[in-house]
């Protein structure tokens, strides 16, 4: 199984290097281990995270693409869909099948047709448009909902930290 996962990851890496999505750089931490990746994601234009550069890690299971990778920001980022430890919580990274909580449809969850590029683009969309109804960080979701000026202030500080300006 790991052999087919490795082939798939190598092909996805090649695609990402030949045709990288705007504002995203990603690849293996070490070309000896294609199951551990690092990524840099630029905060999308005209959002609270605009101009920031946010490092993240992706860890792929041996049965990829049957199971999704785990993604975690390796910097502080205050966002409704990012746990305090940096773990990303979006539907595309949830195991395939029906949601036991009944919140997501199986079509929104992971399937083998997804790719690293689709994950990263989904995360960029998540940065631009948080889902405060399914919060990983309740404080961030509450601030997003109830106090946008404070959310903007915290996000601006996060952007400056990501650039080494604080």
mmCIF file of C-alpha atoms in Angstrom:
data_model
loop_
_atom_site.group_PDB
_atom_site.id
_atom_site.type_symbol
_atom_site.label_atom_id
_atom_site.label_comp_id
_atom_site.label_asym_id
_atom_site.label_seq_id
_atom_site.Cartn_x
_atom_site.Cartn_y
_atom_site.Cartn_z
ATOM 1 C CA UNK A 1 0.000 0.000 0.000
ATOM 2 C CA UNK A 2 2.782 2.450 0.913
ATOM 3 C CA UNK A 3 4.294 1.928 -2.561
ATOM 4 C CA UNK A 4 1.194 3.213 -4.325
ATOM 5 C CA UNK A 5 0.919 6.034 -1.764
ATOM 6 C CA UNK A 6 4.514 7.029 -2.494
ATOM 7 C CA UNK A 7 3.901 7.025 -6.260
ATOM 8 C CA UNK A 8 0.809 9.175 -5.793
ATOM 9 C CA UNK A 9 2.638 11.647 -3.511
ATOM 10 C CA UNK A 10 5.558 11.894 -5.945
ATOM 11 C CA UNK A 11 3.142 12.622 -8.802
ATOM 12 C CA UNK A 12 1.312 15.263 -6.738
ATOM 13 C CA UNK A 13 4.613 16.894 -5.761
ATOM 14 C CA UNK A 14 5.671 17.015 -9.401
ATOM 15 C CA UNK A 15 2.350 18.632 -10.345
ATOM 16 C CA UNK A 16 2.676 21.206 -7.545
ATOM 17 C CA UNK A 17 6.181 22.161 -8.665
ATOM 18 C CA UNK A 18 5.254 22.391 -12.352
ATOM 19 C CA UNK A 19 2.043 24.335 -11.773
ATOM 20 C CA UNK A 20 1.965 25.757 -8.237
ATOM 21 C CA UNK A 21 -1.246 27.411 -7.070
ATOM 22 C CA UNK A 22 -0.839 31.114 -6.379
ATOM 23 C CA UNK A 23 0.308 31.820 -2.835
ATOM 24 C CA UNK A 24 1.150 28.207 -1.986
ATOM 25 C CA UNK A 25 4.457 26.370 -1.782
ATOM 26 C CA UNK A 26 4.459 22.744 -0.632
ATOM 27 C CA UNK A 27 6.585 19.650 -0.771
ATOM 28 C CA UNK A 28 8.321 16.963 1.232
ATOM 29 C CA UNK A 29 10.433 18.104 4.173
ATOM 30 C CA UNK A 30 13.048 15.651 2.952
ATOM 31 C CA UNK A 31 13.015 13.822 -0.364
ATOM 32 C CA UNK A 32 13.830 10.617 1.543
ATOM 33 C CA UNK A 33 10.365 10.754 3.177
ATOM 34 C CA UNK A 34 7.442 11.778 0.985
ATOM 35 C CA UNK A 35 4.978 11.204 3.849
ATOM 36 C CA UNK A 36 5.987 14.381 5.741
ATOM 37 C CA UNK A 37 5.446 17.674 3.920
ATOM 38 C CA UNK A 38 5.785 21.326 4.751
ATOM 39 C CA UNK A 39 3.826 24.141 3.182
ATOM 40 C CA UNK A 40 3.842 27.911 3.141
ATOM 41 C CA UNK A 41 0.456 29.504 2.621
ATOM 42 C CA UNK A 42 0.086 33.188 1.868
ATOM 43 C CA UNK A 43 -2.919 34.865 3.446
ATOM 44 C CA UNK A 44 -5.482 35.565 0.710
ATOM 45 C CA UNK A 45 -5.890 39.120 -0.625
ATOM 46 C CA UNK A 46 -8.674 41.235 0.838
ATOM 47 C CA UNK A 47 -8.992 39.070 3.980
ATOM 48 C CA UNK A 48 -7.939 39.528 7.580
ATOM 49 C CA UNK A 49 -4.901 37.332 6.879
ATOM 50 C CA UNK A 50 -3.741 39.192 3.747
ATOM 51 C CA UNK A 51 0.022 39.362 3.398
ATOM 52 C CA UNK A 52 0.830 36.784 6.060
ATOM 53 C CA UNK A 53 2.939 33.739 5.281
ATOM 54 C CA UNK A 54 1.851 30.787 7.373
ATOM 55 C CA UNK A 55 3.920 27.599 7.661
ATOM 56 C CA UNK A 56 2.136 24.281 8.004
ATOM 57 C CA UNK A 57 2.903 20.572 8.008
ATOM 58 C CA UNK A 58 1.084 17.709 6.341
ATOM 59 C CA UNK A 59 1.479 14.109 7.468
ATOM 60 C CA UNK A 60 0.283 11.436 5.064
ATOM 61 C CA UNK A 61 -0.863 7.969 6.162
ATOM 62 C CA UNK A 62 0.624 4.857 4.519
ATOM 63 C CA UNK A 63 -2.729 4.172 2.809
ATOM 64 C CA UNK A 64 -2.950 7.641 1.186
ATOM 65 C CA UNK A 65 -5.089 8.487 -0.815
ATOM 66 C CA UNK A 66 -7.620 6.139 0.787
ATOM 67 C CA UNK A 67 -7.230 8.101 4.045
ATOM 68 C CA UNK A 68 -6.645 11.842 4.361
ATOM 69 C CA UNK A 69 -3.468 13.476 5.627
ATOM 70 C CA UNK A 70 -3.353 15.480 8.835
ATOM 71 C CA UNK A 71 -2.559 19.175 8.500
ATOM 72 C CA UNK A 72 -1.295 21.509 11.169
ATOM 73 C CA UNK A 73 -0.143 25.115 11.117
ATOM 74 C CA UNK A 74 3.255 25.390 12.788
ATOM 75 C CA UNK A 75 2.701 29.004 13.803
ATOM 76 C CA UNK A 76 0.151 30.706 16.008
ATOM 77 C CA UNK A 77 -3.003 31.527 14.083
ATOM 78 C CA UNK A 78 -6.300 32.645 15.624
ATOM 79 C CA UNK A 79 -9.017 31.206 13.410
ATOM 80 C CA UNK A 80 -12.371 29.466 14.029
ATOM 81 C CA UNK A 81 -11.342 26.360 12.073
ATOM 82 C CA UNK A 82 -7.855 25.924 13.526
ATOM 83 C CA UNK A 83 -7.368 24.327 16.930
ATOM 84 C CA UNK A 84 -5.084 26.065 19.438
ATOM 85 C CA UNK A 85 -2.366 23.506 18.647
ATOM 86 C CA UNK A 86 -2.521 24.452 14.939
ATOM 87 C CA UNK A 87 -4.465 21.410 13.716
ATOM 88 C CA UNK A 88 -6.703 22.282 10.763
ATOM 89 C CA UNK A 89 -10.361 21.285 10.979
ATOM 90 C CA UNK A 90 -12.100 21.292 7.597
ATOM 91 C CA UNK A 91 -14.387 18.765 5.964
ATOM 92 C CA UNK A 92 -11.962 17.730 3.216
ATOM 93 C CA UNK A 93 -9.571 16.392 5.901
ATOM 94 C CA UNK A 94 -12.222 14.313 7.685
ATOM 95 C CA UNK A 95 -12.247 10.561 7.104
ATOM 96 C CA UNK A 96 -14.468 9.339 4.258
ATOM 97 C CA UNK A 97 -18.018 8.235 4.871
ATOM 98 C CA UNK A 98 -20.919 9.603 6.845
ATOM 99 C CA UNK A 99 -20.364 12.160 9.586
ATOM 100 C CA UNK A 100 -21.319 10.579 12.928
ATOM 101 C CA UNK A 101 -22.529 14.021 14.089
ATOM 102 C CA UNK A 102 -24.654 14.470 10.955
ATOM 103 C CA UNK A 103 -23.112 17.861 10.196
ATOM 104 C CA UNK A 104 -21.258 17.096 6.958
ATOM 105 C CA UNK A 105 -22.383 15.144 3.944
ATOM 106 C CA UNK A 106 -20.094 12.362 2.778
ATOM 107 C CA UNK A 107 -19.501 14.386 -0.422
ATOM 108 C CA UNK A 108 -17.802 17.130 1.636
ATOM 109 C CA UNK A 109 -15.425 14.720 3.360
ATOM 110 C CA UNK A 110 -12.212 13.128 2.146
ATOM 111 C CA UNK A 111 -12.243 10.877 -0.890
ATOM 112 C CA UNK A 112 -9.345 9.448 -2.913
ATOM 113 C CA UNK A 113 -10.081 11.881 -5.762
ATOM 114 C CA UNK A 114 -8.912 14.762 -3.541
ATOM 115 C CA UNK A 115 -5.309 15.934 -3.724
ATOM 116 C CA UNK A 116 -2.742 17.951 -1.820
ATOM 117 C CA UNK A 117 -3.491 20.900 -4.092
ATOM 118 C CA UNK A 118 -7.240 20.696 -3.340
ATOM 119 C CA UNK A 119 -6.502 20.514 0.400
ATOM 120 C CA UNK A 120 -4.269 23.583 0.286
ATOM 121 C CA UNK A 121 -6.734 25.547 -1.828
ATOM 122 C CA UNK A 122 -9.501 24.587 0.627
ATOM 123 C CA UNK A 123 -7.360 25.897 3.486
ATOM 124 C CA UNK A 124 -6.837 29.198 1.642
ATOM 125 C CA UNK A 125 -10.634 29.432 1.226
ATOM 126 C CA UNK A 126 -11.057 28.610 4.911
ATOM 127 C CA UNK A 127 -8.718 31.462 5.854
ATOM 128 C CA UNK A 128 -10.816 33.817 3.730
ATOM 129 C CA UNK A 129 -14.202 32.531 4.901
ATOM 130 C CA UNK A 130 -14.208 30.875 8.330
ATOM 131 C CA UNK A 131 -16.995 28.475 9.241
ATOM 132 C CA UNK A 132 -18.018 29.649 12.705
ATOM 133 C CA UNK A 133 -20.806 27.050 12.952
ATOM 134 C CA UNK A 134 -18.328 24.188 13.225
ATOM 135 C CA UNK A 135 -15.613 25.743 15.347
ATOM 136 C CA UNK A 136 -12.358 24.105 16.323
ATOM 137 C CA UNK A 137 -11.445 27.260 18.250
ATOM 138 C CA UNK A 138 -14.557 28.461 20.076
ATOM 139 C CA UNK A 139 -12.932 31.738 21.193
ATOM 140 C CA UNK A 140 -11.977 32.601 17.617
ATOM 141 C CA UNK A 141 -15.466 31.710 16.362
ATOM 142 C CA UNK A 142 -17.114 33.841 19.036
ATOM 143 C CA UNK A 143 -14.793 36.764 18.298
ATOM 144 C CA UNK A 144 -15.416 36.348 14.545
ATOM 145 C CA UNK A 145 -19.170 36.399 15.117
ATOM 146 C CA UNK A 146 -19.465 39.033 17.828
ATOM 147 C CA UNK A 147 -16.475 41.367 17.546
ATOM 148 C CA UNK A 148 -14.998 41.698 14.062
ATOM 149 C CA UNK A 149 -12.778 44.672 14.981
ATOM 150 C CA UNK A 150 -11.101 42.570 17.684
ATOM 151 C CA UNK A 151 -10.797 39.620 15.288
ATOM 152 C CA UNK A 152 -9.171 41.949 12.728
ATOM 153 C CA UNK A 153 -6.732 43.223 15.363
ATOM 154 C CA UNK A 154 -5.714 39.689 16.394
ATOM 155 C CA UNK A 155 -5.403 38.588 12.742
ATOM 156 C CA UNK A 156 -3.233 41.627 11.956
ATOM 157 C CA UNK A 157 -0.929 40.705 14.843
ATOM 158 C CA UNK A 158 -0.825 37.119 13.514
ATOM 159 C CA UNK A 159 0.165 38.398 10.047
ATOM 160 C CA UNK A 160 2.940 40.545 11.526
ATOM 161 C CA UNK A 161 4.202 37.591 13.599
ATOM 162 C CA UNK A 162 4.224 35.377 10.489
ATOM 163 C CA UNK A 163 6.489 37.930 8.788
ATOM 164 C CA UNK A 164 8.798 38.271 11.799
ATOM 165 C CA UNK A 165 7.702 41.849 12.427
ATOM 166 C CA UNK A 166 6.762 41.254 16.098
#
